[in-house]
Amino acid sequence: MKPVKHLPTRCLAGLSGLLLSLLLSACASPAATEPGPQHIVGTGDLGLVVERASGSLQLLNTSRRELLGRIEGLGDLSHASLVYSRDGAHAYVFGRDGALSKVHLPSRRLLARVQQSGNSIGGAISQDGRLVAAQNYQPGGIKVFDSVTLAEVADIPAEYAPGQRSRVVGLAELPGQRFIFSLFDAGEIWIADLSGIAAGRPPQLQKFKDVGRQPYDALITPDGRHYIAGLFGEDGLAKIDLWAAEPRVERILAGYGRGQQALPVFKMPHLRGWAVAGRHAYLPAIGRHEVMVVDTESWQEVGRIAVAGQPVFVMARPDGRQVWVNFALPDYDRVQVIDTQSRQIIQTLKPGRAVLHMEFTPRGESVWISARDDNQISVIDTASFVVQARLAAASPSGIFFTSRAQRSGF
């Protein structure tokens, strides 16, 4: 056997240095391929715009005021809405064709799509983000899905009489894995408790009957206390105090249009939590060119504000100082701004034809407005009313920022 030759000490030192250098290079190489800080965008800076004609979404950046790319293949989005996961990375899109889609914002990918009904107009996500519920017109009811897999975990038919199902509207999440919703055709409001689903227990239902004719939409106040459903079939609203030991339905603003001739309704108004500013709620009056002001302590009307047309969305800026209003035909090219201190119209804007939706940035310095017939989104400074950007989009409608992920009722 040949004796092992020993390398000189200086060679060993050189070899050790080379090996250490190679090892450090190998460890450092993955980091070298990662994007630098200038390329990383937090999901809190993002949002989605529905392109209703093409079945697609546009990803947007709220700070840079730009569109980042398109997500396609979502079907009929003519009345689409969406909710976000807790981290804002995923959106759950409810299509008019009854499909529920899950998209990933950072990668701009459609991850999953399930055909869950024949006609759907919205949905909600549970308090802990684990359950996604869709409200359905056809066949009538709600279906609930696992937010990770989109596997169906509950089917709750809105059967209010033998063989009769109602269209469901006004769906919102409540604390404790519960959902509340209205039955348009039945004049009822239901609460579904799904806290036992994980243990194999069926949903528990609490039903409020005879709430009024045709509840058409609803809001949850920002503190989560009151659920208020607008009534399309009569003047007035139905309110439930969810903090009460034994919640019950109360009628508020009954007969607000009594003695007046209502105008034809060309588009159903919408109610949502953002219509509450301070201790007042600003609500669209059905069939009238008015915004009602309601004291949320007494739930009595304290004023009316004459506006340019029939209001559709009445939305409070996050600080509550302004309320922005858009309108149904024939005034759907206009937006008016109400100062909540004086209750006066302080600005009338014309951001484009067929204004369908508005969305405030999280702290309210800007508002994004979609104009469907002009294929355009306008970004407007809410202090100066100067147009900060105009962005092209295909028949844009709903605008949804990821800041909604941290708010109840959104």
mmCIF file with all atom_site columns, N, CA and C in Angstrom, residues 206-231:
data_model
loop_
_atom_site.group_PDB
_atom_site.id
_atom_site.type_symbol
_atom_site.label_atom_id
_atom_site.label_alt_id
_atom_site.label_comp_id
_atom_site.label_asym_id
_atom_site.label_entity_id
_atom_site.label_seq_id
_atom_site.pdbx_PDB_ins_code
_atom_site.Cartn_x
_atom_site.Cartn_y
_atom_site.Cartn_z
_atom_site.occupancy
_atom_site.B_iso_or_equiv
_atom_site.pdbx_formal_charge
_atom_site.auth_seq_id
_atom_site.auth_comp_id
_atom_site.auth_asym_id
_atom_site.auth_atom_id
_atom_site.pdbx_PDB_model_num
ATOM 1  N N  . GLN A 1 206 ? -82.396 30.226 12.922 1.00 0.00 ? 206 GLN A N  1
ATOM 2  C CA . GLN A 1 206 ? -83.315 31.089 13.654 1.00 0.00 ? 206 GLN A CA 1
ATOM 3  C C  . GLN A 1 206 ? -84.049 31.933 12.627 1.00 0.00 ? 206 GLN A C  1
ATOM 4  N N  . LYS A 1 207 ? -85.393 31.892 12.656 1.00 0.00 ? 207 LYS A N  1
ATOM 5  C CA . LYS A 1 207 ? -86.182 32.529 11.604 1.00 0.00 ? 207 LYS A CA 1
ATOM 6  C C  . LYS A 1 207 ? -87.043 33.648 12.173 1.00 0.00 ? 207 LYS A C  1
ATOM 7  N N  . PHE A 1 208 ? -86.984 34.804 11.491 1.00 0.00 ? 208 PHE A N  1
ATOM 8  C CA . PHE A 1 208 ? -87.830 35.944 11.830 1.00 0.00 ? 208 PHE A CA 1
ATOM 9  C C  . PHE A 1 208 ? -88.833 36.117 10.689 1.00 0.00 ? 208 PHE A C  1
ATOM 10 N N  . LYS A 1 209 ? -90.103 35.992 10.998 1.00 0.00 ? 209 LYS A N  1
ATOM 11 C CA . LYS A 1 209 ? -91.132 36.035 9.968  1.00 0.00 ? 209 LYS A CA 1
ATOM 12 C C  . LYS A 1 209 ? -91.833 37.387 9.957  1.00 0.00 ? 209 LYS A C  1
ATOM 13 N N  . ASP A 1 210 ? -92.534 37.656 8.846  1.00 0.00 ? 210 ASP A N  1
ATOM 14 C CA . ASP A 1 210 ? -93.350 38.869 8.690  1.00 0.00 ? 210 ASP A CA 1
ATOM 15 C C  . ASP A 1 210 ? -92.542 40.141 8.960  1.00 0.00 ? 210 ASP A C  1
ATOM 16 N N  . VAL A 1 211 ? -91.376 40.223 8.338  1.00 0.00 ? 211 VAL A N  1
ATOM 17 C CA . VAL A 1 211 ? -90.519 41.404 8.557  1.00 0.00 ? 211 VAL A CA 1
ATOM 18 C C  . VAL A 1 211 ? -90.945 42.569 7.672  1.00 0.00 ? 211 VAL A C  1
ATOM 19 N N  . GLY A 1 212 ? -91.775 42.312 6.663  1.00 0.00 ? 212 GLY A N  1
ATOM 20 C CA . GLY A 1 212 ? -92.164 43.339 5.700  1.00 0.00 ? 212 GLY A CA 1
ATOM 21 C C  . GLY A 1 212 ? -92.103 42.773 4.293  1.00 0.00 ? 212 GLY A C  1
ATOM 22 N N  . ARG A 1 213 ? -92.655 43.494 3.341  1.00 0.00 ? 213 ARG A N  1
ATOM 23 C CA . ARG A 1 213 ? -92.740 42.996 1.975  1.00 0.00 ? 213 ARG A CA 1
ATOM 24 C C  . ARG A 1 213 ? -91.434 43.209 1.209  1.00 0.00 ? 213 ARG A C  1
ATOM 25 N N  . GLN A 1 214 ? -90.917 42.131 0.676  1.00 0.00 ? 214 GLN A N  1
ATOM 26 C CA . GLN A 1 214 ? -89.786 42.125 -0.259 1.00 0.00 ? 214 GLN A CA 1
ATOM 27 C C  . GLN A 1 214 ? -88.536 42.826 0.289  1.00 0.00 ? 214 GLN A C  1
ATOM 28 N N  . PRO A 1 215 ? -87.931 42.277 1.327  1.00 0.00 ? 215 PRO A N  1
ATOM 29 C CA . PRO A 1 215 ? -86.618 42.802 1.729  1.00 0.00 ? 215 PRO A CA 1
ATOM 30 C C  . PRO A 1 215 ? -85.631 42.597 0.585  1.00 0.00 ? 215 PRO A C  1
ATOM 31 N N  . TYR A 1 216 ? -84.981 43.669 0.141  1.00 0.00 ? 216 TYR A N  1
ATOM 32 C CA . TYR A 1 216 ? -84.224 43.607 -1.109 1.00 0.00 ? 216 TYR A CA 1
ATOM 33 C C  . TYR A 1 216 ? -82.711 43.695 -0.912 1.00 0.00 ? 216 TYR A C  1
ATOM 34 N N  . ASP A 1 217 ? -82.265 44.228 0.196  1.00 0.00 ? 217 ASP A N  1
ATOM 35 C CA . ASP A 1 217 ? -80.842 44.312 0.494  1.00 0.00 ? 217 ASP A CA 1
ATOM 36 C C  . ASP A 1 217 ? -80.733 44.692 1.959  1.00 0.00 ? 217 ASP A C  1
ATOM 37 N N  . ALA A 1 218 ? -79.530 44.597 2.515  1.00 0.00 ? 218 ALA A N  1
ATOM 38 C CA . ALA A 1 218 ? -79.391 44.853 3.938  1.00 0.00 ? 218 ALA A CA 1
ATOM 39 C C  . ALA A 1 218 ? -77.996 45.340 4.263  1.00 0.00 ? 218 ALA A C  1
ATOM 40 N N  . LEU A 1 219 ? -77.846 45.898 5.449  1.00 0.00 ? 219 LEU A N  1
ATOM 41 C CA . LEU A 1 219 ? -76.535 46.303 5.948  1.00 0.00 ? 219 LEU A CA 1
ATOM 42 C C  . LEU A 1 219 ? -76.387 45.865 7.393  1.00 0.00 ? 219 LEU A C  1
ATOM 43 N N  . ILE A 1 220 ? -75.121 45.692 7.792  1.00 0.00 ? 220 ILE A N  1
ATOM 44 C CA . ILE A 1 220 ? -74.749 45.508 9.188  1.00 0.00 ? 220 ILE A CA 1
ATOM 45 C C  . ILE A 1 220 ? -74.055 46.784 9.622  1.00 0.00 ? 220 ILE A C  1
ATOM 46 N N  . THR A 1 221 ? -74.472 47.376 10.741 1.00 0.00 ? 221 THR A N  1
ATOM 47 C CA . THR A 1 221 ? -73.788 48.573 11.210 1.00 0.00 ? 221 THR A CA 1
ATOM 48 C C  . THR A 1 221 ? -72.341 48.228 11.561 1.00 0.00 ? 221 THR A C  1
ATOM 49 N N  . PRO A 1 222 ? -71.429 49.217 11.499 1.00 0.00 ? 222 PRO A N  1
ATOM 50 C CA . PRO A 1 222 ? -70.005 48.924 11.693 1.00 0.00 ? 222 PRO A CA 1
ATOM 51 C C  . PRO A 1 222 ? -69.670 48.231 13.001 1.00 0.00 ? 222 PRO A C  1
ATOM 52 N N  . ASP A 1 223 ? -70.492 48.435 14.049 1.00 0.00 ? 223 ASP A N  1
ATOM 53 C CA . ASP A 1 223 ? -70.229 47.759 15.322 1.00 0.00 ? 223 ASP A CA 1
ATOM 54 C C  . ASP A 1 223 ? -70.807 46.345 15.362 1.00 0.00 ? 223 ASP A C  1
ATOM 55 N N  . GLY A 1 224 ? -71.469 45.928 14.272 1.00 0.00 ? 224 GLY A N  1
ATOM 56 C CA . GLY A 1 224 ? -72.034 44.587 14.203 1.00 0.00 ? 224 GLY A CA 1
ATOM 57 C C  . GLY A 1 224 ? -73.314 44.401 14.987 1.00 0.00 ? 224 GLY A C  1
ATOM 58 N N  . ARG A 1 225 ? -73.880 45.481 15.495 1.00 0.00 ? 225 ARG A N  1
ATOM 59 C CA . ARG A 1 225 ? -75.040 45.342 16.371 1.00 0.00 ? 225 ARG A CA 1
ATOM 60 C C  . ARG A 1 225 ? -76.361 45.207 15.626 1.00 0.00 ? 225 ARG A C  1
ATOM 61 N N  . HIS A 1 226 ? -76.560 46.041 14.613 1.00 0.00 ? 226 HIS A N  1
ATOM 62 C CA . HIS A 1 226 ? -77.867 46.088 13.957 1.00 0.00 ? 226 HIS A CA 1
ATOM 63 C C  . HIS A 1 226 ? -77.798 45.563 12.523 1.00 0.00 ? 226 HIS A C  1
ATOM 64 N N  . TYR A 1 227 ? -78.775 44.753 12.178 1.00 0.00 ? 227 TYR A N  1
ATOM 65 C CA . TYR A 1 227 ? -78.987 44.309 10.801 1.00 0.00 ? 227 TYR A CA 1
ATOM 66 C C  . TYR A 1 227 ? -80.237 45.027 10.311 1.00 0.00 ? 227 TYR A C  1
ATOM 67 N N  . ILE A 1 228 ? -80.103 45.735 9.194  1.00 0.00 ? 228 ILE A N  1
ATOM 68 C CA . ILE A 1 228 ? -81.211 46.531 8.673  1.00 0.00 ? 228 ILE A CA 1
ATOM 69 C C  . ILE A 1 228 ? -81.479 46.125 7.233  1.00 0.00 ? 228 ILE A C  1
ATOM 70 N N  . ALA A 1 229 ? -82.683 45.695 6.968  1.00 0.00 ? 229 ALA A N  1
ATOM 71 C CA . ALA A 1 229 ? -83.091 45.288 5.621  1.00 0.00 ? 229 ALA A CA 1
ATOM 72 C C  . ALA A 1 229 ? -84.030 46.332 5.040  1.00 0.00 ? 229 ALA A C  1
ATOM 73 N N  . GLY A 1 230 ? -83.710 46.790 3.828  1.00 0.00 ? 230 GLY A N  1
ATOM 74 C CA . GLY A 1 230 ? -84.625 47.671 3.125  1.00 0.00 ? 230 GLY A CA 1
ATOM 75 C C  . GLY A 1 230 ? -85.794 46.877 2.573  1.00 0.00 ? 230 GLY A C  1
ATOM 76 N N  . LEU A 1 231 ? -86.945 47.507 2.468  1.00 0.00 ? 231 LEU A N  1
ATOM 77 C CA . LEU A 1 231 ? -88.149 46.848 1.975  1.00 0.00 ? 231 LEU A CA 1
ATOM 78 C C  . LEU A 1 231 ? -88.560 47.476 0.649  1.00 0.00 ? 231 LEU A C  1
#
